[in-house]
Short mmCIF file of C-alpha atoms and ligand atoms in Angstrom, two decimals:
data_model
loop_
_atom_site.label_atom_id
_atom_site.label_comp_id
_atom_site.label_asym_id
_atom_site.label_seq_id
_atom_site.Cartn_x
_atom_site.Cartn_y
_atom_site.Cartn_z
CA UNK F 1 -5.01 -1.32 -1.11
CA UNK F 2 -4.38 2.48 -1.45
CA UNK F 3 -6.18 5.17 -2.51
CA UNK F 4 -4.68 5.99 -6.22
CA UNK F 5 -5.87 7.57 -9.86
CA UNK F 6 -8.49 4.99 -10.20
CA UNK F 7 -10.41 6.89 -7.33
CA UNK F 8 -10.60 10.57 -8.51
CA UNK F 9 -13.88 11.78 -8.28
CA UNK F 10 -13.82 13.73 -11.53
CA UNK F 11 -12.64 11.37 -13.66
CA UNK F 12 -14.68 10.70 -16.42
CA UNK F 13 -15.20 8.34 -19.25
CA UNK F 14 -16.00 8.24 -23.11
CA UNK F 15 -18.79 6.03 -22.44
CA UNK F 16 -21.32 9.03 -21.46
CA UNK F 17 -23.92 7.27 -19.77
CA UNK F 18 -21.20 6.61 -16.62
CA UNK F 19 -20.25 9.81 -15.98
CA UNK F 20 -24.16 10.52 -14.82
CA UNK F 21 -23.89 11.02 -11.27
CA UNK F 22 -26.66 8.57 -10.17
CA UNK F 23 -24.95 5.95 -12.56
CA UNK F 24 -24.25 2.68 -10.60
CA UNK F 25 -21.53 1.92 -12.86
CA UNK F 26 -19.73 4.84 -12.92
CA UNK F 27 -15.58 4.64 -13.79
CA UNK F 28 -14.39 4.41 -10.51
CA UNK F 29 -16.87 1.24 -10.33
CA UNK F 30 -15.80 -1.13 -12.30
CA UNK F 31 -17.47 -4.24 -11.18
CA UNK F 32 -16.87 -7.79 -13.09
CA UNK F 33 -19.28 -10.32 -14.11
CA UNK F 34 -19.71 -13.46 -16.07
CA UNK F 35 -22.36 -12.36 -19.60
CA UNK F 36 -23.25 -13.72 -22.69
CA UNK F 37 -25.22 -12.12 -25.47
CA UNK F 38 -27.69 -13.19 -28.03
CA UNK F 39 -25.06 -12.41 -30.28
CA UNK F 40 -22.31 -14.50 -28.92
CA UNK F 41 -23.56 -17.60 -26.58
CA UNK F 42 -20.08 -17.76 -24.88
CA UNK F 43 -20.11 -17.09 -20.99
CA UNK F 44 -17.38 -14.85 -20.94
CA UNK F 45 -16.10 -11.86 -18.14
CA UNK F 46 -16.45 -8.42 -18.26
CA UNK F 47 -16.74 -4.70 -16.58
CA UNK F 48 -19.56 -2.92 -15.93
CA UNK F 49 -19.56 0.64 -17.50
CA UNK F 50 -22.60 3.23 -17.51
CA UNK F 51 -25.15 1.17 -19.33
CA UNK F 52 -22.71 -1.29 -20.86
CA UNK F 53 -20.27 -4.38 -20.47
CA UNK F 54 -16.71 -4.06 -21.43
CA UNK F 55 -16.03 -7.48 -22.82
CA UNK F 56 -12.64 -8.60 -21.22
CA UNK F 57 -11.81 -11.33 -23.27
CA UNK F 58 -11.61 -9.53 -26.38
CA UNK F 59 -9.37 -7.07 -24.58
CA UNK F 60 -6.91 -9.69 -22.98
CA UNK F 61 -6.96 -11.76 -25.82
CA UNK F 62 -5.56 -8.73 -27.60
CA UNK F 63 -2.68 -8.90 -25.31
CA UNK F 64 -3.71 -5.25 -23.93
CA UNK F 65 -4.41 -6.78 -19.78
CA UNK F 66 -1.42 -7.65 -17.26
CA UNK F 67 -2.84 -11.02 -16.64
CA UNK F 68 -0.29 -13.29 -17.04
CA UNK F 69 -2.32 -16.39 -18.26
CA UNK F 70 -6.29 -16.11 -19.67
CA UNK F 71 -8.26 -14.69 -17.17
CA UNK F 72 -11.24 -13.31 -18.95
CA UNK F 73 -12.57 -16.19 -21.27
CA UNK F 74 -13.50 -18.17 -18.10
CA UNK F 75 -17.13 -18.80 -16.52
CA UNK F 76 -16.06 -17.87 -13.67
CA UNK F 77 -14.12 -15.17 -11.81
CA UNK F 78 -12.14 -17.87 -9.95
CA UNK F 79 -8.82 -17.53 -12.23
CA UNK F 80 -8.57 -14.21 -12.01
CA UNK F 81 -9.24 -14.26 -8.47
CA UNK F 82 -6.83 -16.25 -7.66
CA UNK F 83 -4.08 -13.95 -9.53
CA UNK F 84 -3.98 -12.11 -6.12
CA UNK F 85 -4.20 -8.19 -5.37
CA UNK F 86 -1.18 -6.96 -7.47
CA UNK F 87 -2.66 -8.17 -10.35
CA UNK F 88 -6.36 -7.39 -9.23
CA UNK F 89 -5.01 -3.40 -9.14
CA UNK F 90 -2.86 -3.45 -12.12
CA UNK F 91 -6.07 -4.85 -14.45
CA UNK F 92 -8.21 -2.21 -12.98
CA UNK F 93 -5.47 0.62 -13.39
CA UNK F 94 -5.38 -0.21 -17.01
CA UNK F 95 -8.86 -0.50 -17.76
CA UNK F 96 -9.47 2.93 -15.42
CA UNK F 97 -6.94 4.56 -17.87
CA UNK F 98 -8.64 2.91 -21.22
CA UNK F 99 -11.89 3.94 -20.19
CA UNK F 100 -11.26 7.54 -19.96
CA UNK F 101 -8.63 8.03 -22.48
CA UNK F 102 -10.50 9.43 -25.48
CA UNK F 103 -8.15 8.14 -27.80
CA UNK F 104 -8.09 4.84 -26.50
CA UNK F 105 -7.24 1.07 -27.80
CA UNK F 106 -9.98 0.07 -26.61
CA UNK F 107 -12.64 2.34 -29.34
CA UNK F 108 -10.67 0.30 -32.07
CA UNK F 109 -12.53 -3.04 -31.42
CA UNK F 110 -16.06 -3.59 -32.76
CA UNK F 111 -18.86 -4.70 -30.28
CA UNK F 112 -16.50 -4.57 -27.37
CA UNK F 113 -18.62 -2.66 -25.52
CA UNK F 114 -22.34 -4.33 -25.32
CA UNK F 115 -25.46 -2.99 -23.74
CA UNK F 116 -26.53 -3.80 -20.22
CA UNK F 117 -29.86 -4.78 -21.64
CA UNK F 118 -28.81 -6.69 -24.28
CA UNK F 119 -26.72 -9.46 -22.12
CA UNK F 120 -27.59 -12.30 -19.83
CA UNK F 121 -25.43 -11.99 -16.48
CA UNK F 122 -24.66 -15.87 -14.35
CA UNK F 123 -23.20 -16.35 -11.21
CA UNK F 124 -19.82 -14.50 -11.53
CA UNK F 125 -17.62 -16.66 -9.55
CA UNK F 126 -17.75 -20.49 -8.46
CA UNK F 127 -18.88 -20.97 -4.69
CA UNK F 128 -15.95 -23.07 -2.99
CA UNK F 129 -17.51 -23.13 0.54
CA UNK F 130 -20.27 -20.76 1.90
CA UNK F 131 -19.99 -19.54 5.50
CA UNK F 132 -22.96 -17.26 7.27
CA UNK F 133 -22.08 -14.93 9.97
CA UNK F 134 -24.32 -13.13 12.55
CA UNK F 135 -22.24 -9.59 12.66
CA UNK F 136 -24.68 -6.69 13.60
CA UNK F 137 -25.40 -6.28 17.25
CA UNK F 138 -29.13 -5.17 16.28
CA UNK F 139 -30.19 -8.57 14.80
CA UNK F 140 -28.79 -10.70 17.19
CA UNK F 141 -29.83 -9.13 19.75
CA UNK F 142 -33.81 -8.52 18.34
CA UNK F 143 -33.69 -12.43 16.94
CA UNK F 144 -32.20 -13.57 20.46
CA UNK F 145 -34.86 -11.00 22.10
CA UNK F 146 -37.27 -12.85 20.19
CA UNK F 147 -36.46 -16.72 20.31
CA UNK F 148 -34.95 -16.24 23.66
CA UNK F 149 -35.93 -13.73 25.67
CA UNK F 150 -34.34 -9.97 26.24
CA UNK F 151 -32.39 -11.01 29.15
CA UNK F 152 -30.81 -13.95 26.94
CA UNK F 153 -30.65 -12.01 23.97
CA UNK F 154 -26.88 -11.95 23.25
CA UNK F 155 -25.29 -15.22 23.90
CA UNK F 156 -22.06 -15.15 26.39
CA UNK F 157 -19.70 -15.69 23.19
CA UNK F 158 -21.12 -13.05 20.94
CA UNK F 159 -19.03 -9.87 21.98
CA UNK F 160 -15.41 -11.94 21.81
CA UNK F 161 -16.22 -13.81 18.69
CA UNK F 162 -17.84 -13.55 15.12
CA UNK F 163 -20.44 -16.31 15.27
CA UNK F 164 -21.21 -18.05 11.99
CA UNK F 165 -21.65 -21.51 10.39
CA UNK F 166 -20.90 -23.27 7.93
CA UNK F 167 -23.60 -23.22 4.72
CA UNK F 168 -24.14 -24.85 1.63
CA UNK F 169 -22.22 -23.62 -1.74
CA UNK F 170 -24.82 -25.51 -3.86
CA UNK F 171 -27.99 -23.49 -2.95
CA UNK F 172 -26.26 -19.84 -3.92
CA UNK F 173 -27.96 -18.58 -6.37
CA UNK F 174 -27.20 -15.69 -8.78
CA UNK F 175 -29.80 -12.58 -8.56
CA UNK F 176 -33.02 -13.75 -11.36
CA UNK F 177 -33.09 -17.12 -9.87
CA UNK F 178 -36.70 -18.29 -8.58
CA UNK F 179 -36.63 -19.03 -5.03
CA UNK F 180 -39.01 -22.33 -4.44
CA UNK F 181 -40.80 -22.31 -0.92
CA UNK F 182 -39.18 -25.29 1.22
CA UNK F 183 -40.88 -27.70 2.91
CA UNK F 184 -39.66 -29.22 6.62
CA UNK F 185 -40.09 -29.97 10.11
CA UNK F 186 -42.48 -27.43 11.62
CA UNK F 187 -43.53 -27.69 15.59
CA UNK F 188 -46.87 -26.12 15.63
CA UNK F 189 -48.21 -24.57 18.70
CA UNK F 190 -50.26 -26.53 20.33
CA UNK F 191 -49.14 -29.91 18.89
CA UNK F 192 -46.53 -32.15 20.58
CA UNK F 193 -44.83 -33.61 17.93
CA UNK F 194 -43.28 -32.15 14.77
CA UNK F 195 -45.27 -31.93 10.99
CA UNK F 196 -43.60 -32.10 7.50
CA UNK F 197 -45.01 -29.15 5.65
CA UNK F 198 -43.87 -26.03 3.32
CA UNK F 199 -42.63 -23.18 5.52
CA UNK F 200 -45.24 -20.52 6.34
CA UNK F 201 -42.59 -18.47 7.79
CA UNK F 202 -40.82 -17.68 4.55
CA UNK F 203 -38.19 -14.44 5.23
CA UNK F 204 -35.01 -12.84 3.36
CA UNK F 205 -32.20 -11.58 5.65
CA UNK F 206 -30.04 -8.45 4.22
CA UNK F 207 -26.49 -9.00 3.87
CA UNK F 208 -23.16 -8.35 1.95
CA UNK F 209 -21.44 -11.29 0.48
CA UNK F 210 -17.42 -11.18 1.22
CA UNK F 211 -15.62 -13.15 -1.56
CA UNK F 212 -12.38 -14.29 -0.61
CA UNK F 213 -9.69 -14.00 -3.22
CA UNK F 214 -6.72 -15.61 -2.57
CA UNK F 215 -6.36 -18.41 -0.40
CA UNK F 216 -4.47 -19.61 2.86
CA UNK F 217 -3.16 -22.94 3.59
CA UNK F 218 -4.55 -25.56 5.93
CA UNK F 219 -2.82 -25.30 9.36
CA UNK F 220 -1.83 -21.63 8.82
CA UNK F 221 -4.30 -18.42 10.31
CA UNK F 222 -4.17 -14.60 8.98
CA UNK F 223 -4.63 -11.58 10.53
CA UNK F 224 -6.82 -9.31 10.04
CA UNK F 225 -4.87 -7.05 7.87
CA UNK F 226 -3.88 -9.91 6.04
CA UNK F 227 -7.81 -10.80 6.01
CA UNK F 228 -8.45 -7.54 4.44
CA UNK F 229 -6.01 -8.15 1.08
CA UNK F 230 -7.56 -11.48 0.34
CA UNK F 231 -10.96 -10.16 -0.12
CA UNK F 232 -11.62 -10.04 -3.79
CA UNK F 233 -14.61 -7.62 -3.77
CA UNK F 234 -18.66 -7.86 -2.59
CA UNK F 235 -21.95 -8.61 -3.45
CA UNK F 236 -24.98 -8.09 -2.33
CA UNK F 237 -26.58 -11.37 -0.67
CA UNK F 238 -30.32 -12.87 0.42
CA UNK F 239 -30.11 -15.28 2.52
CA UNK F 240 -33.57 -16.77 2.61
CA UNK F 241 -34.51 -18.33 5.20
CA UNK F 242 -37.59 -20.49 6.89
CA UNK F 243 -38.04 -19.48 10.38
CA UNK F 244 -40.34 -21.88 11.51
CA UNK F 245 -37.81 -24.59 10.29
CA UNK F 246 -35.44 -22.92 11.77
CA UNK F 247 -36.49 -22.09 15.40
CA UNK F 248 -37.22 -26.23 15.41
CA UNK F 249 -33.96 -27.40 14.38
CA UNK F 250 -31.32 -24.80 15.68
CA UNK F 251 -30.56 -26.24 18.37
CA UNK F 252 -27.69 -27.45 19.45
CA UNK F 253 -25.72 -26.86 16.20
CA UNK F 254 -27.02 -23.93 14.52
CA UNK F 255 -29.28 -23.44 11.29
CA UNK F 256 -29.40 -26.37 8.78
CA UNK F 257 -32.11 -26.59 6.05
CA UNK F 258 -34.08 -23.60 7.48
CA UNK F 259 -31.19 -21.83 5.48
CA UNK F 260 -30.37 -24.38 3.01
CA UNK F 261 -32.66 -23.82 0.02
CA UNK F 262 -31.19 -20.84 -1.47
CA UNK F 263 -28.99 -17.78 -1.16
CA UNK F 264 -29.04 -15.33 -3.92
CA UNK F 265 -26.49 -12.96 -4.73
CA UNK F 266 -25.97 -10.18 -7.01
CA UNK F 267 -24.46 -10.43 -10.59
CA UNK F 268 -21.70 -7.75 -10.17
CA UNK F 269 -18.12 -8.32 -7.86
CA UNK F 270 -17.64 -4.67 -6.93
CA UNK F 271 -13.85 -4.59 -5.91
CA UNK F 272 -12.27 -3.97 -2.66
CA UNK F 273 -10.61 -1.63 -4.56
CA UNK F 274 -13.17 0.66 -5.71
CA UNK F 275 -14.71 0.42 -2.17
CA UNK F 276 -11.38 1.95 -0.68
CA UNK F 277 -12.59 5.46 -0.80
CA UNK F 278 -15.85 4.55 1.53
CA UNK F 279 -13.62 2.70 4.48
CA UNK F 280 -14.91 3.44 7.37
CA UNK F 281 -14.53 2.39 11.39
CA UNK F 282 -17.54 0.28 12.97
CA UNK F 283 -18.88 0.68 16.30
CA UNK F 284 -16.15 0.27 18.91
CA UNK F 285 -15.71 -3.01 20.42
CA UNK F 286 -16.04 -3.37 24.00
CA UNK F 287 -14.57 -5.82 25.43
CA UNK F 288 -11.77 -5.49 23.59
CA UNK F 289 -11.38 -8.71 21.07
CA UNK F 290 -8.71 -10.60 21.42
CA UNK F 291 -4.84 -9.89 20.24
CA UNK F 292 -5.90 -12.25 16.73
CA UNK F 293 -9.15 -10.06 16.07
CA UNK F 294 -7.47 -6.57 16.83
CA UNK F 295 -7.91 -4.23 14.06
CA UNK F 296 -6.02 -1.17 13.70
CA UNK F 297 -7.36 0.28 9.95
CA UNK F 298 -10.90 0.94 9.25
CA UNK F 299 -12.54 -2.37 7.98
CA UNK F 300 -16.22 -1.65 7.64
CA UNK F 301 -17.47 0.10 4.13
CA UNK F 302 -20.22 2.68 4.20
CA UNK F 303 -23.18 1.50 1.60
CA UNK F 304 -26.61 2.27 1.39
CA UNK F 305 -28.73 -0.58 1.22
CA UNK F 306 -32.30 -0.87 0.79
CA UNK F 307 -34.97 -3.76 0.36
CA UNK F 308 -37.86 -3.88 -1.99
CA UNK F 309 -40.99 -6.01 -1.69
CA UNK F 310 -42.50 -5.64 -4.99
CA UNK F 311 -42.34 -2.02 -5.41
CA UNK F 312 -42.46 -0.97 -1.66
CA UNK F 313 -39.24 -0.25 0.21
CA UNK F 314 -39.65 -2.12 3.26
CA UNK F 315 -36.23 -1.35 4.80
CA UNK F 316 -33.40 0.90 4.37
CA UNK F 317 -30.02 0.48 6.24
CA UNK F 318 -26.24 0.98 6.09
CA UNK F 319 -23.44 -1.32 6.03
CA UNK F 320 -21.35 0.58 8.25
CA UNK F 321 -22.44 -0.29 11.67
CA UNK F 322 -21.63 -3.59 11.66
CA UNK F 323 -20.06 -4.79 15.03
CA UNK F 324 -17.38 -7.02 13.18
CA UNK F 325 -15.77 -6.64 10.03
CA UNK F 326 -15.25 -8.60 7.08
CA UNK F 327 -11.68 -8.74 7.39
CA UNK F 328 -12.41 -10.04 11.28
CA UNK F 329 -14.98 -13.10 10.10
CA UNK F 330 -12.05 -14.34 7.41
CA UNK F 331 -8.92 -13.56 10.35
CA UNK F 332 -11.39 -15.53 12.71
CA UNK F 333 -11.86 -18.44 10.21
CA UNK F 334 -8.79 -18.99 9.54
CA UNK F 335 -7.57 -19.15 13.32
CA UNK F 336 -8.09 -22.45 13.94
CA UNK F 337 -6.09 -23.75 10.58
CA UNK F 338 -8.83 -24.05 8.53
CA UNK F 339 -8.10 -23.36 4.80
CA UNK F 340 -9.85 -20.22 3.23
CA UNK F 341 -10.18 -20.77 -0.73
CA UNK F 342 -10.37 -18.74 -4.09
CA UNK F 343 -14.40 -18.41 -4.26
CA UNK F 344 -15.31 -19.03 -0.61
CA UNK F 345 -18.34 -16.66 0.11
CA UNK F 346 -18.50 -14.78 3.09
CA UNK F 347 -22.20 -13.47 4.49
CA UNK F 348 -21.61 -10.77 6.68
CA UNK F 349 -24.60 -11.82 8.86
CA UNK F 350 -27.90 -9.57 8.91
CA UNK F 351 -27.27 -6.12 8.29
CA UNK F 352 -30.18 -4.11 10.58
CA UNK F 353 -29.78 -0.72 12.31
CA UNK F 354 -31.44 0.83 15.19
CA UNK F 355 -34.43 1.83 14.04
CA UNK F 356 -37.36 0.12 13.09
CA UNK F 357 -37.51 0.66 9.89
CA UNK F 358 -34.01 -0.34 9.25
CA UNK F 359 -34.25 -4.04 9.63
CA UNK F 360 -32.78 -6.26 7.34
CA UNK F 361 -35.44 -9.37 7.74
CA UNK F 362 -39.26 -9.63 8.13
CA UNK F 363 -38.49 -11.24 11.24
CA UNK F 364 -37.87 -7.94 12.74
CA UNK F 365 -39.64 -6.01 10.76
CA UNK F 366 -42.77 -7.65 11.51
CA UNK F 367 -41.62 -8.53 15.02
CA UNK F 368 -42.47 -12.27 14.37
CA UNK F 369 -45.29 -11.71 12.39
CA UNK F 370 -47.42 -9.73 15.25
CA UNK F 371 -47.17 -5.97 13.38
CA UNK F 372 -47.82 -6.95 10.04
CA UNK F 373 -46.32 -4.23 7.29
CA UNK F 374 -48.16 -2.51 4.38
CA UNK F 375 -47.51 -2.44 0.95
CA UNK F 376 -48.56 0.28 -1.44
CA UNK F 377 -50.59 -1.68 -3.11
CA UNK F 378 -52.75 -1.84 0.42
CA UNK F 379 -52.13 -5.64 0.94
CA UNK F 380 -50.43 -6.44 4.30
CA UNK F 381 -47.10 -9.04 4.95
CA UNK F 382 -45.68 -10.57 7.84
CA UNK F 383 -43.81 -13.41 5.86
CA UNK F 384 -43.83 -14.00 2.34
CA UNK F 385 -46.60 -15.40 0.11
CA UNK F 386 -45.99 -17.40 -3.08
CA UNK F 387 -45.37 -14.59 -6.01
CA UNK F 388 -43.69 -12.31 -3.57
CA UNK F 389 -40.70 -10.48 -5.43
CA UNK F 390 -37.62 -9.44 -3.23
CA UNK F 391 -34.86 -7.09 -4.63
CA UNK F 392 -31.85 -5.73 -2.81
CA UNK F 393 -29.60 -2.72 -3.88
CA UNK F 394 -26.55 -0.76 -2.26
CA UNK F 395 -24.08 1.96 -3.58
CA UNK F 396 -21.99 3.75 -1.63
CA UNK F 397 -22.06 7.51 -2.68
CA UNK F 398 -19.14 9.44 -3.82
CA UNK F 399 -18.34 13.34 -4.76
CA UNK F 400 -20.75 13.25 -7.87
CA UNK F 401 -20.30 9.49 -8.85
CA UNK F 402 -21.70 6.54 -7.10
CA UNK F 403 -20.21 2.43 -7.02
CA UNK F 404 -23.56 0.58 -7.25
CA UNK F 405 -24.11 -3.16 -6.62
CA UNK F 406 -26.77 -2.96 -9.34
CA UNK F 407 -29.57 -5.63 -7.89
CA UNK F 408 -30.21 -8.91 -6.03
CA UNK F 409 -33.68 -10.42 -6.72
CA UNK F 410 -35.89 -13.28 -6.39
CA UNK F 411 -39.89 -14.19 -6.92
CA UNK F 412 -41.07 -16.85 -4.45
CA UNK F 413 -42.72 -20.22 -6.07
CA UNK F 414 -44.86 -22.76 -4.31
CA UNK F 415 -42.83 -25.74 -2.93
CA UNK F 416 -42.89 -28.55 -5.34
CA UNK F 417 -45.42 -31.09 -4.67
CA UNK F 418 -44.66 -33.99 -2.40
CA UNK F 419 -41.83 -36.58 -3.33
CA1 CA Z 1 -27.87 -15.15 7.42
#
């Protein structure tokens, strides 16, 4: 991707509310999502703009869109995905133009443009596999700190690899989604064996979701520049997870149901693309990674990211620091042959920063639960309580515009009662 018209920071649009400079969807946005309206019932994709949604399927089904087949009258983002990069950029150069061109095509359909509050917004793209990652230096080593001690706090392997596992498509959620409280193996302190009871331990983790665009064949690896052009765009991500399951069942293998119940992600794909502009190089890498996870370019994004607990920001961070990139997790996946798919979701891992307000899970924030954290209503959290509301937003901020992720949020439920 290169930096081209779509990026000027004073371009502006005819749809007024975008060009305000705290706008989250502001023209050199463009996000896509899946929306219906009360209107019209029919899932269908489209832009984000200001305080509306440019419906896409009206606009390629006028034949005004480079796709070559229908892209935009799909469910999911997966068909357009798969188009590839060339005909990612060409889409958004045309709709860029449209958008601020006052005398536009695009003013000469009705209802094509359809207010933000007056749609309902679904998972944008189907999940083909889910993979977690463990990429900021911070969180592994506070989480190893805490589960295994400082002097054990990184494991041998972390520096020279991007650690993740493999999670579950079917528990990804899109941002709205109620979040039921799991229930599972718990080792108490003080008892011997393991009980079966809902996690008391409930926690979010902070990350970016990396959604991988076009695909690589079984057998075959990329490299990390290669990594780079096959990621579609991001979201932001909550990965939810029990701790008290998890500190039980980790081992040897990894998390399992502790992070298994659901993963919620925001409604809006913000592109590669647009992110171009805010490109930035992590912390440097010492020892240096191997030839196969050597990066030249600047793969890390700046974006401001915060994390609401009700009303109360509880933690605000930056993308930008993590140790690996994006475009190193996918090169690293794919290094062993294994095949990377239109829709496969990429967590970049907890996303906390050196101080202590910047964590990106209760975990740390509350150090395990011993410094509890207040609220402004006065009540007091280490983990979360049945009713809890978490929301996640990011933007990265431009010369008088902003990209915005818009939101990613969830209300905790009591576990369902016993089978
Ligand atoms: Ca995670």
């Amino acid at each position: 991707m290169v930096i081209n018209s779509t990026h000027k920071a004073d371009l502006k649009s005819w749809v007024e509310a975008a060009n305000e400079p705290m706008c989250s969807f502001s023209i050199q946005n463009l996000p896509y999502g899946v929306f219906n309206s009360n209107e019209n019932l029919e899932k269908r994709i489209g832009v984000a703009i200001g305080d509306h949604v440019l419906d896409l399927n009206m606009i390629e089904k006028a034949g005004l869109l480079p796709t070559p087949k229908p892209a935009f009258n799909k469910q999911s983002l997966n068909t357009f995905m798969a188009m590839g990069p060339k005909i990612w950029s060409k889409t958004r150069k045309i709709i860029s133009q449209e958008l601020s061109n006052q005398a536009s095509d695009f003013r000469g359909f009705s209802n094509v443009l359809i207010p933000l509050k007056d749609i309902n917004l679904f998972m944008p793209f189907m999940v083909s596999d889910y993979t977690d990652f463990y990429a900021s230096r911070e969180h592994a080593t506070n989480v190893g700190t805490m589960f295994r001690g400082a002097d054990n706090a990184l494991m041998p392997n972390w520096l020279h690899m991007p650690i993740g596992y493999n999670g579950r498509a079917s528990t990804v959620v899109v941002s709205g989604t109620d979040v039921k409280r799991p229930r599972g193996q718990i080792k108490l302190p003080g008892l011997d064996a393991p009980v079966f009871q809902p996690s008391q331990k409930l926690d979010i983790e902070l990350e970016m979701g990396a959604v991988v665009g076009t695909c690589s064949d079984i057998g075959s690896s990329v490299s990390v520049d290669q990594a780079q052009e096959m990621i579609f765009g991001y979201v932001l991500l909550n990965d939810w997870s029990a701790r008290d399951i998890q500190v039980w069942e980790y081992q040897p293998l990894g998390p399992f149901l502790g992070k298994a119940f659901a993963t919620t992600i925001s409604p809006w794909i913000v592109t590669t693309e647009a992110l171009e502009p805010f490109r930035v190089y992590g912390p440097s890498q010492n020892p240096a990674p191997l030839d196969y996870l050597k990066q030249a370019a600047p793969h890390n994004y700046d974006i401001e990211l915060e994390v609401h607990l009700q009303s109360t920001i509880i933690s605000k961070t930056n993308y930008q620091n993590m140790y690996w990139s994006s475009a190193q997790q996918l090169a690293h996946h794919s290094s062993g042959g294994c095949a990377m798919r239109t829709g496969d979701l990429l967590g970049s891992g907890t996303i906390s920063g050196s101080n202590p307000k910047s964590m990106g899970s209760l975990l740390e924030l509350t150090w395990n639960g011993e410094n509890p954290i207040e609220l402004d209503d006065g009540t007091t959290r280490t983990f979360l309580k049945d009713g809890d509301t978490i929301t996640l937003s990011g933007y990265a901020q431009g010369d008088g515009y902003r990209i915005g992720f818009g939101y990613s949020t969830g209300s905790i439920k009591p576990p369902s009662s016993r089978p």
